[in-house]
């Protein structure tokens, strides 16, 4: 049975069409466990059906009724399995009170029954059923097998459903025209919005540009060939080039001394490439209308499947070789295409599985309208950069069909985390109107540039900017920031090929500090590790966020740390607006070690006759252990800065980059609020001011509560700074304290969020947290 399981999983993964997946499942499962019937019922959330499970495939029952039999949660054993979301195994199903005979389905003679819920992220998507004639007990082993199959099926169903269905809420949310369900082949039109996480606020309308670093054959989509001869040409060029590459690689290896029999695999590759059955099949598929990559995918996967079915293990291994060849051919086909990042412009939206902060930093000068990513969450560094660049962004779209979207029109709603694909005109008009209203609001906010961030009852909360790119300085200044509250020094390190030296670093830091002097600039020491790595200093760990990160790396490499500390102090000569901030401190000893190295660097510079001043020094509170030693920690520094992005991930045990758990990452979680309040109160007892430089400072709802906690200053992304200023100017601290008291009586983030959102709407400040004015 394990062998069958492996085969079924392989087949399901190489099949793209949901109907086909279901057919494979019912056929193979029935055979594998020697049952008489296997069927799949799926929840149909399209219009006119209210949570009904529809028979979508069966091997054993009357297949004429596929699509016709619908069971609600209260109907039959299928409904019961879905309702309980638990497997149900019955020796004689017909004796069960919930058993319901569907006329015409021909299930009268089947007694034994197992129903397994098909579940994805807690939602029951369908039910897998097996039945047999005799009254008998299906073993636990069989039930486990079916549970494993159902889990596989859940993934295949969610992927396929992302392309085909239009749930009712689409119409309700947008109150716009109806989009009807289309067939499975319609991949990018008439589709429900994709749901992700808000990455950077704002709304963008534009054309998708797919950015793919590397791709596996299975996920290449179908695409209608626009010019069949062109596609044939693309395929044959790739074929020739791969043949050439393989020959020259093989010759190279032989001339390097490798035995001819050891390079025989290359001859096998060449034989496969010269095989008429392979090339002809691809040509035919192109002539039938598919683009070259789609035709290649189908042919290769067909060959892979047939090799996988062979009993001879040696021949079965060849499936892997064919897959490798297919991959080479596909990569070769991409070689001559324009690099997607070269065709960016103001109306383009980057769509990608993942985008490193380094790549994004590199394209900063390109004007792009928006970004949509499969990976990441609100506090991933790529989202932070996108906010710094003011680019509306949605991250963590788990069902993102990256390549299929290439060239489609998209609307990116960076407030709600929704992405609309090829939307109808009415939705485009609606969003165009929202963009207009938003622009009006931001134009109004710009007039506040020179005004202080002072509450109605006269409390001033200086607003600083977060940055890390030199190119950010002008926007930071224009935003009305009163200084830089967090300069992430790792960014300039990331876009270089090696560690920058003392002179180079001093220049970078001087540029930032002189732009803001005499206003303060907080330079954070190198914070690599986690999701920020340097190509020339790779850190590979299973658990990078709990590993060698931030100050842990720099304390282990005093030579790197000393150069950075010296560069910062040299850059500050004559300006004296430097504040140094240490990241990821988790114990007093680490802080003491860092302070000692700073002192050493300072003494060294004085000895070398530099006219340096000792800067102010701060510590980031990002690791929960700091909360409980706050008074001791505060007594050693001049200021404290709360790094809420990491503090939340460590407090709630939620990886800030993992979109599987992004819904658990809650900045308004009561424990997070209590922790932050404690940090502020304890630091104040030592007379030490507290700032917050994580993304919470850009979230209007969180800022209300921080105001209530008497935070001393905030450091936000440049794009959010005007909104936060507007918010502060519309609140009194007294009001914020009352809201904080009310919020802390609530049991969860959801209730707190609705309390705060309602308050904003009542004060006519709703435009700060949603699209529109
Ligand atoms: C934080 O953790 O809140 C922070 C500001 O640091 P980073 O996002 O760079 O990890
Ligand atoms: Mg951090």
Coordinates of C-alpha atoms and ligand atoms in Angstrom, one line a residue, residues 381 524 527 532 549 583-584 620 622 643 645-646 656, ligand 2:
X381 CA 12.2 42.7 5.2
X524 CA 21.9 50.3 14.1
X527 CA 21.9 43.0 12.0
X532 CA 19.0 39.0 5.9
X549 CA 21.8 36.8 14.2
X583 CA 20.1 44.8 17.8
X584 CA 19.1 41.4 19.1
X620 CA 16.8 47.3 20.9
X622 CA 13.4 42.4 20.5
X643 CA 11.9 46.3 17.7
X645 CA 8.7 43.0 14.5
X646 CA 11.0 40.6 16.3
X656 CA 7.5 36.7 10.9
Ligands
LIG2 MG1 14.6 43.1 14.4

